mmCIF file of N, CA and C in Angstrom:
data_model
loop_
_atom_site.group_PDB
_atom_site.id
_atom_site.type_symbol
_atom_site.label_atom_id
_atom_site.label_comp_id
_atom_site.label_asym_id
_atom_site.label_seq_id
_atom_site.Cartn_x
_atom_site.Cartn_y
_atom_site.Cartn_z
ATOM 1 N N UNK U 1 108.042 80.227 82.142
ATOM 2 C CA UNK U 1 106.880 79.645 82.613
ATOM 3 C C UNK U 1 106.211 80.117 82.154
ATOM 4 N N UNK U 2 104.667 79.386 82.193
ATOM 5 C CA UNK U 2 103.395 79.860 82.317
ATOM 6 C C UNK U 2 102.686 80.237 83.398
ATOM 7 N N UNK U 3 102.101 81.753 84.210
ATOM 8 C CA UNK U 3 101.689 82.509 84.244
ATOM 9 C C UNK U 3 99.735 82.950 84.641
ATOM 10 N N UNK U 4 99.587 82.027 85.330
ATOM 11 C CA UNK U 4 97.922 82.429 86.592
ATOM 12 C C UNK U 4 96.484 83.481 85.911
ATOM 13 N N UNK U 5 97.814 84.300 86.389
ATOM 14 C CA UNK U 5 96.656 86.166 86.645
ATOM 15 C C UNK U 5 96.588 86.468 85.195
ATOM 16 N N UNK U 6 95.305 86.896 85.556
ATOM 17 C CA UNK U 6 94.294 88.367 83.974
ATOM 18 C C UNK U 6 95.709 88.638 83.450
ATOM 19 N N UNK U 7 95.593 89.154 81.977
ATOM 20 C CA UNK U 7 96.354 89.581 81.397
ATOM 21 C C UNK U 7 97.724 89.801 81.052
ATOM 22 N N UNK U 8 98.599 87.637 82.067
ATOM 23 C CA UNK U 8 99.667 87.621 81.785
ATOM 24 C C UNK U 8 99.778 88.151 80.964
ATOM 25 N N UNK U 9 99.879 87.574 79.310
ATOM 26 C CA UNK U 9 100.416 87.557 78.225
ATOM 27 C C UNK U 9 101.244 88.609 77.634
ATOM 28 N N UNK U 10 100.099 89.788 78.223
ATOM 29 C CA UNK U 10 100.381 91.060 76.902
ATOM 30 C C UNK U 10 101.466 91.721 77.647
ATOM 31 N N UNK U 11 101.465 91.922 79.898
ATOM 32 C CA UNK U 11 101.875 92.113 80.188
ATOM 33 C C UNK U 11 103.253 92.668 80.743
ATOM 34 N N UNK U 12 103.624 93.288 79.624
ATOM 35 C CA UNK U 12 104.693 93.950 79.021
ATOM 36 C C UNK U 12 105.651 95.073 79.088
ATOM 37 N N UNK U 13 105.094 96.252 80.947
ATOM 38 C CA UNK U 13 105.143 97.252 80.589
ATOM 39 C C UNK U 13 106.196 97.357 81.164
ATOM 40 N N UNK U 14 106.678 98.618 81.022
ATOM 41 C CA UNK U 14 108.251 98.592 81.373
ATOM 42 C C UNK U 14 107.779 99.314 83.001
ATOM 43 N N UNK U 15 108.826 99.144 83.298
ATOM 44 C CA UNK U 15 109.169 100.727 85.210
ATOM 45 C C UNK U 15 109.119 101.917 85.317
ATOM 46 N N UNK U 16 108.156 102.549 85.434
ATOM 47 C CA UNK U 16 108.467 104.518 85.018
ATOM 48 C C UNK U 16 110.342 104.454 85.879
ATOM 49 N N UNK U 17 110.466 103.371 86.758
ATOM 50 C CA UNK U 17 111.356 103.955 87.080
ATOM 51 C C UNK U 17 112.757 102.827 87.381
ATOM 52 N N UNK U 18 113.705 102.905 88.449
ATOM 53 C CA UNK U 18 113.749 101.529 88.650
ATOM 54 C C UNK U 18 113.737 100.892 90.256
ATOM 55 N N UNK U 19 113.932 101.537 90.375
ATOM 56 C CA UNK U 19 113.914 101.891 92.378
ATOM 57 C C UNK U 19 113.470 100.212 93.044
ATOM 58 N N UNK U 20 112.923 99.381 91.896
ATOM 59 C CA UNK U 20 112.023 98.199 91.975
ATOM 60 C C UNK U 20 113.737 97.251 91.268
ATOM 61 N N UNK U 21 114.265 97.478 92.157
ATOM 62 C CA UNK U 21 115.603 96.166 91.570
ATOM 63 C C UNK U 21 115.769 94.495 90.850
ATOM 64 N N UNK U 22 115.062 94.694 89.765
ATOM 65 C CA UNK U 22 115.291 93.160 88.957
ATOM 66 C C UNK U 22 113.839 93.543 88.608
ATOM 67 N N UNK U 23 112.372 94.673 88.910
ATOM 68 C CA UNK U 23 111.334 94.303 88.063
ATOM 69 C C UNK U 23 110.690 95.080 86.467
ATOM 70 N N UNK U 24 110.999 94.032 85.656
ATOM 71 C CA UNK U 24 111.007 95.080 84.863
ATOM 72 C C UNK U 24 109.584 94.659 83.588
ATOM 73 N N UNK U 25 108.848 94.525 84.635
ATOM 74 C CA UNK U 25 107.277 93.776 83.854
ATOM 75 C C UNK U 25 106.499 93.681 84.245
ATOM 76 N N UNK U 26 105.397 93.339 84.772
ATOM 77 C CA UNK U 26 104.133 92.614 85.488
ATOM 78 C C UNK U 26 104.421 91.155 85.909
ATOM 79 N N UNK U 27 105.313 90.684 85.754
ATOM 80 C CA UNK U 27 105.359 89.630 85.910
ATOM 81 C C UNK U 27 106.521 88.993 86.861
ATOM 82 N N UNK U 28 107.601 90.477 86.467
ATOM 83 C CA UNK U 28 108.136 90.041 87.726
ATOM 84 C C UNK U 28 107.891 90.828 88.714
ATOM 85 N N UNK U 29 106.824 91.781 88.915
ATOM 86 C CA UNK U 29 107.017 92.540 90.068
ATOM 87 C C UNK U 29 105.654 91.046 91.069
ATOM 88 N N UNK U 30 104.707 90.101 89.810
ATOM 89 C CA UNK U 30 103.944 89.263 90.487
ATOM 90 C C UNK U 30 104.946 87.879 91.101
ATOM 91 N N UNK U 31 106.260 87.851 90.139
ATOM 92 C CA UNK U 31 107.261 86.799 91.349
ATOM 93 C C UNK U 31 108.422 87.171 92.314
ATOM 94 N N UNK U 32 108.103 88.063 92.960
ATOM 95 C CA UNK U 32 108.839 88.324 94.030
ATOM 96 C C UNK U 32 107.689 89.302 94.739
ATOM 97 N N UNK U 33 106.586 89.250 94.587
ATOM 98 C CA UNK U 33 105.688 89.227 95.470
ATOM 99 C C UNK U 33 104.611 88.089 96.021
ATOM 100 N N UNK U 34 104.787 87.079 95.438
ATOM 101 C CA UNK U 34 104.908 85.933 96.190
ATOM 102 C C UNK U 34 105.982 85.059 96.643
ATOM 103 N N UNK U 35 106.827 85.567 97.474
ATOM 104 C CA UNK U 35 107.285 85.018 98.063
ATOM 105 C C UNK U 35 107.029 86.477 99.084
ATOM 106 N N UNK U 36 106.242 87.018 98.942
ATOM 107 C CA UNK U 36 106.094 88.731 99.887
ATOM 108 C C UNK U 36 104.347 88.134 100.041
ATOM 109 N N UNK U 37 103.759 87.565 99.758
ATOM 110 C CA UNK U 37 102.004 87.746 100.052
ATOM 111 C C UNK U 37 101.927 86.750 101.110
ATOM 112 N N UNK U 38 100.864 87.490 102.155
ATOM 113 C CA UNK U 38 101.144 86.595 103.932
ATOM 114 C C UNK U 38 100.155 86.559 103.868
ATOM 115 N N UNK U 39 99.790 86.317 104.838
ATOM 116 C CA UNK U 39 97.997 86.547 106.228
ATOM 117 C C UNK U 39 98.364 88.091 106.380
ATOM 118 N N UNK U 40 98.998 88.069 107.300
ATOM 119 C CA UNK U 40 99.518 89.325 107.345
ATOM 120 C C UNK U 40 98.994 90.600 106.386
ATOM 121 N N UNK U 41 99.928 90.412 105.091
ATOM 122 C CA UNK U 41 99.532 91.398 104.067
ATOM 123 C C UNK U 41 98.513 91.130 103.326
ATOM 124 N N UNK U 42 96.916 89.717 104.084
ATOM 125 C CA UNK U 42 95.959 89.389 103.357
ATOM 126 C C UNK U 42 94.575 90.564 104.716
ATOM 127 N N UNK U 43 94.085 90.642 103.549
ATOM 128 C CA UNK U 43 92.412 92.182 103.777
ATOM 129 C C UNK U 43 91.976 91.291 105.161
ATOM 130 N N UNK U 44 92.108 91.605 106.051
ATOM 131 C CA UNK U 44 91.496 90.911 107.538
ATOM 132 C C UNK U 44 90.584 89.877 107.711
ATOM 133 N N UNK U 45 89.272 90.755 106.875
ATOM 134 C CA UNK U 45 88.233 90.775 106.857
ATOM 135 C C UNK U 45 88.288 88.818 105.629
ATOM 136 N N UNK U 46 89.008 88.555 105.328
ATOM 137 C CA UNK U 46 89.821 87.389 104.816
ATOM 138 C C UNK U 46 90.641 86.672 104.636
ATOM 139 N N UNK U 47 91.449 87.225 106.245
ATOM 140 C CA UNK U 47 92.807 86.617 106.994
ATOM 141 C C UNK U 47 92.634 85.122 107.273
ATOM 142 N N UNK U 48 91.170 84.549 107.685
ATOM 143 C CA UNK U 48 91.251 83.279 108.383
ATOM 144 C C UNK U 48 91.098 82.189 107.084
ATOM 145 N N UNK U 49 90.741 82.545 105.969
ATOM 146 C CA UNK U 49 90.934 82.298 104.252
ATOM 147 C C UNK U 49 91.762 82.372 103.944
ATOM 148 N N UNK U 50 92.601 82.922 104.340
ATOM 149 C CA UNK U 50 94.097 82.724 103.143
ATOM 150 C C UNK U 50 95.313 81.210 103.887
ATOM 151 N N UNK U 51 95.571 81.138 102.833
ATOM 152 C CA UNK U 51 96.537 79.994 103.035
ATOM 153 C C UNK U 51 97.561 79.903 101.900
ATOM 154 N N UNK U 52 98.282 79.352 102.108
ATOM 155 C CA UNK U 52 99.661 79.816 100.725
ATOM 156 C C UNK U 52 99.125 78.756 99.380
ATOM 157 N N UNK U 53 98.296 78.234 99.246
ATOM 158 C CA UNK U 53 97.683 77.813 98.409
ATOM 159 C C UNK U 53 96.798 78.108 98.015
ATOM 160 N N UNK U 54 96.576 80.452 98.317
ATOM 161 C CA UNK U 54 95.889 81.151 97.316
ATOM 162 C C UNK U 54 96.153 82.459 98.184
ATOM 163 N N UNK U 55 97.956 82.697 97.410
ATOM 164 C CA UNK U 55 98.362 83.497 98.532
ATOM 165 C C UNK U 55 97.960 84.850 97.991
ATOM 166 N N UNK U 56 97.213 84.875 96.586
ATOM 167 C CA UNK U 56 96.524 85.980 95.880
ATOM 168 C C UNK U 56 95.280 86.806 96.777
ATOM 169 N N UNK U 57 94.804 85.578 97.720
ATOM 170 C CA UNK U 57 93.057 86.100 98.431
ATOM 171 C C UNK U 57 93.940 87.405 98.993
ATOM 172 N N UNK U 58 93.020 88.700 99.060
ATOM 173 C CA UNK U 58 92.343 90.090 100.287
ATOM 174 C C UNK U 58 93.723 89.981 99.108
ATOM 175 N N UNK U 59 94.610 90.624 98.629
ATOM 176 C CA UNK U 59 96.516 91.560 98.150
ATOM 177 C C UNK U 59 95.547 92.271 97.046
ATOM 178 N N UNK U 60 94.492 92.403 96.483
ATOM 179 C CA UNK U 60 94.115 93.264 95.249
ATOM 180 C C UNK U 60 94.860 94.543 94.978
ATOM 181 N N UNK U 61 94.214 94.867 96.403
ATOM 182 C CA UNK U 61 93.897 97.467 96.514
ATOM 183 C C UNK U 61 95.512 97.421 96.422
ATOM 184 N N UNK U 62 96.249 96.464 97.391
ATOM 185 C CA UNK U 62 97.357 96.952 97.996
ATOM 186 C C UNK U 62 98.529 96.048 97.223
ATOM 187 N N UNK U 63 98.228 95.021 96.327
ATOM 188 C CA UNK U 63 99.026 94.843 95.077
ATOM 189 C C UNK U 63 98.810 95.750 93.677
ATOM 190 N N UNK U 64 97.134 96.398 93.092
ATOM 191 C CA UNK U 64 97.153 97.474 92.298
ATOM 192 C C UNK U 64 97.786 98.546 92.633
ATOM 193 N N UNK U 65 97.907 98.942 94.036
ATOM 194 C CA UNK U 65 98.914 100.409 94.116
ATOM 195 C C UNK U 65 100.189 100.492 94.038
ATOM 196 N N UNK U 66 100.566 99.166 94.629
ATOM 197 C CA UNK U 66 101.317 99.085 94.010
ATOM 198 C C UNK U 66 102.393 98.750 92.440
ATOM 199 N N UNK U 67 101.695 97.970 91.859
ATOM 200 C CA UNK U 67 101.623 97.728 90.760
ATOM 201 C C UNK U 67 101.981 99.746 90.255
ATOM 202 N N UNK U 68 100.634 100.259 90.805
ATOM 203 C CA UNK U 68 100.176 101.418 89.538
ATOM 204 C C UNK U 68 101.691 102.773 89.905
ATOM 205 N N UNK U 69 102.169 101.794 91.052
ATOM 206 C CA UNK U 69 103.904 103.321 91.504
ATOM 207 C C UNK U 69 104.749 103.215 90.997
ATOM 208 N N UNK U 70 104.806 101.843 90.723
ATOM 209 C CA UNK U 70 105.521 101.126 89.317
ATOM 210 C C UNK U 70 105.907 101.117 88.111
ATOM 211 N N UNK U 71 104.050 100.943 87.352
ATOM 212 C CA UNK U 71 103.890 101.049 86.183
ATOM 213 C C UNK U 71 103.683 102.233 85.408
ATOM 214 N N UNK U 72 102.392 102.688 87.091
ATOM 215 C CA UNK U 72 102.096 104.038 86.191
ATOM 216 C C UNK U 72 100.418 103.559 85.993
ATOM 217 N N UNK U 73 100.090 104.763 85.426
ATOM 218 C CA UNK U 73 98.668 104.348 84.504
ATOM 219 C C UNK U 73 97.473 104.437 85.594
ATOM 220 N N UNK U 74 96.306 103.421 85.980
ATOM 221 C CA UNK U 74 95.292 103.365 86.530
ATOM 222 C C UNK U 74 94.929 102.763 86.935
ATOM 223 N N UNK U 75 93.943 102.311 88.780
ATOM 224 C CA UNK U 75 93.313 101.058 89.432
ATOM 225 C C UNK U 75 92.123 100.924 88.857
ATOM 226 N N UNK U 76 91.532 100.179 88.377
ATOM 227 C CA UNK U 76 89.753 100.427 89.148
ATOM 228 C C UNK U 76 89.531 98.921 89.472
ATOM 229 N N UNK U 77 88.208 98.762 89.697
ATOM 230 C CA UNK U 77 87.386 97.824 90.654
ATOM 231 C C UNK U 77 86.470 97.822 90.328
ATOM 232 N N UNK U 78 86.831 96.097 90.497
ATOM 233 C CA UNK U 78 85.349 95.132 89.706
ATOM 234 C C UNK U 78 84.864 94.602 91.017
ATOM 235 N N UNK U 79 82.782 95.680 90.843
ATOM 236 C CA UNK U 79 81.970 95.308 92.309
ATOM 237 C C UNK U 79 82.006 94.095 92.596
ATOM 238 N N UNK U 80 82.320 93.369 93.850
ATOM 239 C CA UNK U 80 81.576 92.016 94.491
ATOM 240 C C UNK U 80 80.666 92.076 94.729
ATOM 241 N N UNK U 81 79.897 90.738 95.235
ATOM 242 C CA UNK U 81 79.116 90.227 95.321
ATOM 243 C C UNK U 81 78.724 91.264 97.544
ATOM 244 N N UNK U 82 80.166 91.369 97.746
ATOM 245 C CA UNK U 82 79.967 92.059 98.883
ATOM 246 C C UNK U 82 79.096 93.622 99.265
ATOM 247 N N UNK U 83 79.981 94.091 97.994
ATOM 248 C CA UNK U 83 79.607 95.370 97.048
ATOM 249 C C UNK U 83 81.466 96.274 97.828
ATOM 250 N N UNK U 84 82.153 94.915 98.286
ATOM 251 C CA UNK U 84 83.950 95.186 98.403
ATOM 252 C C UNK U 84 84.141 95.180 96.558
ATOM 253 N N UNK U 85 85.663 96.571 96.157
ATOM 254 C CA UNK U 85 85.670 96.326 94.859
ATOM 255 C C UNK U 85 86.536 95.287 94.529
ATOM 256 N N UNK U 86 86.780 95.196 93.362
ATOM 257 C CA UNK U 86 88.465 93.966 92.625
ATOM 258 C C UNK U 86 88.708 94.769 92.616
ATOM 259 N N UNK U 87 90.478 95.509 92.973
ATOM 260 C CA UNK U 87 91.026 96.032 91.842
ATOM 261 C C UNK U 87 92.560 95.173 91.246
ATOM 262 N N UNK U 88 92.277 95.958 90.292
ATOM 263 C CA UNK U 88 93.218 95.477 89.009
ATOM 264 C C UNK U 88 94.166 96.319 88.565
ATOM 265 N N UNK U 89 94.978 96.692 87.328
ATOM 266 C CA UNK U 89 96.206 96.985 86.987
ATOM 267 C C UNK U 89 94.849 97.976 85.172
ATOM 268 N N UNK U 90 95.067 98.651 84.684
ATOM 269 C CA UNK U 90 95.295 98.768 83.325
ATOM 270 C C UNK U 90 96.829 100.444 83.483
ATOM 271 N N UNK U 91 97.264 99.968 81.735
ATOM 272 C CA UNK U 91 98.222 100.951 81.680
ATOM 273 C C UNK U 91 98.220 101.244 79.964
ATOM 274 N N UNK U 92 98.023 102.474 80.155
ATOM 275 C CA UNK U 92 97.593 101.964 78.440
ATOM 276 C C UNK U 92 97.006 101.261 78.234
ATOM 277 N N UNK U 93 97.565 100.042 76.740
ATOM 278 C CA UNK U 93 96.070 99.296 76.653
ATOM 279 C C UNK U 93 96.271 98.035 77.128
ATOM 280 N N UNK U 94 97.296 98.492 77.883
ATOM 281 C CA UNK U 94 97.535 96.840 78.962
ATOM 282 C C UNK U 94 96.493 96.643 80.476
ATOM 283 N N UNK U 95 96.080 95.430 80.308
ATOM 284 C CA UNK U 95 95.161 95.204 81.136
ATOM 285 C C UNK U 95 95.536 94.024 82.090
ATOM 286 N N UNK U 96 95.926 93.949 83.716
ATOM 287 C CA UNK U 96 96.414 92.847 84.200
ATOM 288 C C UNK U 96 95.970 93.150 85.759
ATOM 289 N N UNK U 97 95.678 92.300 86.069
ATOM 290 C CA UNK U 97 95.630 91.554 87.521
ATOM 291 C C UNK U 97 96.119 90.742 88.211
ATOM 292 N N UNK U 98 97.009 90.943 88.960
ATOM 293 C CA UNK U 98 98.160 89.924 89.570
ATOM 294 C C UNK U 98 97.587 89.168 90.591
ATOM 295 N N UNK U 99 96.363 89.439 90.702
ATOM 296 C CA UNK U 99 95.658 88.768 91.655
ATOM 297 C C UNK U 99 94.281 88.286 92.032
ATOM 298 N N UNK U 100 94.245 87.782 90.147
ATOM 299 C CA UNK U 100 93.027 87.459 89.621
ATOM 300 C C UNK U 100 92.808 86.789 90.808
ATOM 301 N N UNK U 101 94.176 84.646 90.615
ATOM 302 C CA UNK U 101 94.003 83.060 90.702
ATOM 303 C C UNK U 101 93.147 83.354 92.066
ATOM 304 N N UNK U 102 92.954 83.973 93.025
ATOM 305 C CA UNK U 102 92.024 83.889 93.748
ATOM 306 C C UNK U 102 90.736 83.538 93.997
ATOM 307 N N UNK U 103 90.225 84.235 92.514
ATOM 308 C CA UNK U 103 88.554 84.182 92.229
ATOM 309 C C UNK U 103 88.985 82.958 92.228
ATOM 310 N N UNK U 104 89.461 81.166 90.938
ATOM 311 C CA UNK U 104 89.794 80.232 91.057
ATOM 312 C C UNK U 104 88.872 80.506 88.817
ATOM 313 N N UNK U 105 87.765 79.562 88.690
ATOM 314 C CA UNK U 105 88.018 80.039 87.681
ATOM 315 C C UNK U 105 86.763 80.498 87.530
ATOM 316 N N UNK U 106 86.594 81.135 88.003
ATOM 317 C CA UNK U 106 85.277 82.874 88.014
ATOM 318 C C UNK U 106 85.779 84.009 86.854
ATOM 319 N N UNK U 107 85.166 84.453 85.598
ATOM 320 C CA UNK U 107 85.387 84.809 84.577
ATOM 321 C C UNK U 107 84.510 85.955 85.388
ATOM 322 N N UNK U 108 85.946 87.395 85.341
ATOM 323 C CA UNK U 108 85.585 88.512 85.922
ATOM 324 C C UNK U 108 85.730 89.450 84.384
ATOM 325 N N UNK U 109 85.220 90.277 84.639
ATOM 326 C CA UNK U 109 84.220 91.903 83.771
ATOM 327 C C UNK U 109 85.892 92.800 83.607
ATOM 328 N N UNK U 110 86.510 92.936 82.694
ATOM 329 C CA UNK U 110 87.290 93.943 82.822
ATOM 330 C C UNK U 110 87.154 95.580 81.845
ATOM 331 N N UNK U 111 85.288 95.176 81.847
ATOM 332 C CA UNK U 111 85.391 96.522 80.745
ATOM 333 C C UNK U 111 84.731 97.649 82.179
ATOM 334 N N UNK U 112 84.063 98.598 81.888
ATOM 335 C CA UNK U 112 83.184 99.394 82.478
ATOM 336 C C UNK U 112 82.937 99.732 83.602
ATOM 337 N N UNK U 113 83.778 99.248 84.309
ATOM 338 C CA UNK U 113 84.541 99.555 85.833
ATOM 339 C C UNK U 113 84.976 100.810 86.298
ATOM 340 N N UNK U 114 84.704 101.118 87.475
ATOM 341 C CA UNK U 114 84.626 101.985 87.990
ATOM 342 C C UNK U 114 86.970 102.529 88.396
ATOM 343 N N UNK U 115 87.736 104.151 88.535
ATOM 344 C CA UNK U 115 88.711 103.480 88.865
ATOM 345 C C UNK U 115 89.229 103.934 90.473
ATOM 346 N N UNK U 116 89.564 102.951 91.136
ATOM 347 C CA UNK U 116 89.723 103.322 92.273
ATOM 348 C C UNK U 116 90.796 104.252 92.945
ATOM 349 N N UNK U 117 90.092 104.764 93.703
ATOM 350 C CA UNK U 117 91.429 106.342 94.416
ATOM 351 C C UNK U 117 92.100 105.269 95.222
ATOM 352 N N UNK U 118 93.600 105.918 95.619
ATOM 353 C CA UNK U 118 94.089 105.227 96.556
ATOM 354 C C UNK U 118 94.233 106.228 97.855
ATOM 355 N N UNK U 119 93.242 106.841 98.021
ATOM 356 C CA UNK U 119 93.601 107.781 98.880
ATOM 357 C C UNK U 119 91.917 108.070 99.894
ATOM 358 N N UNK U 120 91.252 107.273 98.377
ATOM 359 C CA UNK U 120 90.013 106.663 98.934
ATOM 360 C C UNK U 120 90.067 104.974 100.039
ATOM 361 N N UNK U 121 91.188 103.719 99.606
ATOM 362 C CA UNK U 121 90.802 102.806 100.425
ATOM 363 C C UNK U 121 92.422 103.042 101.068
ATOM 364 N N UNK U 122 93.306 104.707 101.121
ATOM 365 C CA UNK U 122 94.366 104.353 101.711
ATOM 366 C C UNK U 122 93.488 105.001 103.686
ATOM 367 N N UNK U 123 92.000 105.252 103.412
ATOM 368 C CA UNK U 123 91.388 105.464 104.182
ATOM 369 C C UNK U 123 91.146 104.943 105.680
ATOM 370 N N UNK U 124 91.456 104.102 104.719
ATOM 371 C CA UNK U 124 91.544 103.286 105.694
ATOM 372 C C UNK U 124 92.890 102.239 106.233
ATOM 373 N N UNK U 125 93.228 103.476 107.680
ATOM 374 C CA UNK U 125 94.210 102.891 108.036
ATOM 375 C C UNK U 125 95.082 101.064 108.082
ATOM 376 N N UNK U 126 94.447 100.182 108.479
ATOM 377 C CA UNK U 126 94.864 99.486 108.361
ATOM 378 C C UNK U 126 95.643 98.847 106.652
ATOM 379 N N UNK U 127 94.283 99.434 106.005
ATOM 380 C CA UNK U 127 95.225 99.325 104.516
ATOM 381 C C UNK U 127 95.938 99.531 104.262
ATOM 382 N N UNK U 128 96.254 100.988 104.908
ATOM 383 C CA UNK U 128 97.754 101.760 103.921
ATOM 384 C C UNK U 128 98.677 101.242 104.858
ATOM 385 N N UNK U 129 98.227 100.606 105.955
ATOM 386 C CA UNK U 129 99.509 100.036 106.604
ATOM 387 C C UNK U 129 99.846 98.974 106.414
ATOM 388 N N UNK U 130 99.357 97.864 105.560
ATOM 389 C CA UNK U 130 99.426 96.693 104.792
ATOM 390 C C UNK U 130 100.302 97.285 103.290
ATOM 391 N N UNK U 131 99.614 97.927 102.252
ATOM 392 C CA UNK U 131 100.321 98.491 101.757
ATOM 393 C C UNK U 131 101.725 99.528 102.124
ATOM 394 N N UNK U 132 102.302 100.276 102.316
ATOM 395 C CA UNK U 132 103.610 100.114 102.904
ATOM 396 C C UNK U 132 104.682 98.839 103.710
ATOM 397 N N UNK U 133 104.007 97.838 103.988
ATOM 398 C CA UNK U 133 104.842 96.766 104.300
ATOM 399 C C UNK U 133 104.516 96.013 103.863
ATOM 400 N N UNK U 134 104.151 95.880 102.265
ATOM 401 C CA UNK U 134 104.049 95.166 101.764
ATOM 402 C C UNK U 134 105.549 95.857 100.656
ATOM 403 N N UNK U 135 105.472 97.117 100.686
ATOM 404 C CA UNK U 135 106.390 97.942 99.463
ATOM 405 C C UNK U 135 107.220 97.692 100.058
ATOM 406 N N UNK U 136 107.894 97.692 101.452
ATOM 407 C CA UNK U 136 108.636 97.959 102.284
ATOM 408 C C UNK U 136 109.078 96.427 101.852
ATOM 409 N N UNK U 137 108.818 95.167 101.840
ATOM 410 C CA UNK U 137 109.642 94.182 101.640
ATOM 411 C C UNK U 137 109.807 93.876 100.241
ATOM 412 N N UNK U 138 109.135 94.561 99.126
ATOM 413 C CA UNK U 138 109.748 94.301 98.429
ATOM 414 C C UNK U 138 110.626 94.838 97.344
ATOM 415 N N UNK U 139 110.980 96.493 98.505
ATOM 416 C CA UNK U 139 112.257 96.650 98.059
ATOM 417 C C UNK U 139 113.422 96.240 98.481
ATOM 418 N N UNK U 140 112.985 95.981 99.770
ATOM 419 C CA UNK U 140 113.853 95.069 100.824
ATOM 420 C C UNK U 140 114.688 93.540 100.162
ATOM 421 N N UNK U 141 113.755 92.954 98.928
ATOM 422 C CA UNK U 141 114.042 91.807 98.084
ATOM 423 C C UNK U 141 115.412 92.695 97.203
ATOM 424 N N UNK U 142 116.569 91.741 97.259
ATOM 425 C CA UNK U 142 117.242 92.313 96.528
ATOM 426 C C UNK U 142 117.826 91.412 94.483
#
């Protein structure tokens, strides 16, 4: 199966543990999250634009930090015109962005971006709660 998220071709990073059943690489994580992402997990400022046709919209930071829990590595952010950061993952020499599809044909630059810290992102309670909800739903999938 072909994927559309950035870096899917080389996304062969193994999980740090087997806490998440059936997730052996970022493509497996994408498949499972595709069943979970919804308006409730979307960033509130984008929720009115979320749709089943654009399931990754507004999901970047909570998804990237969840992927970091599973695969390790670091989360980086691409500064957007509105001042917010679009988050993605770097594990070793593998770069992947599970939520890049939300940008359509726009080419994002995955070099020289600042590291993003969960302490900063999760200082916003709504974001931390969305992350916890996403994690709980992911763990519930058999």
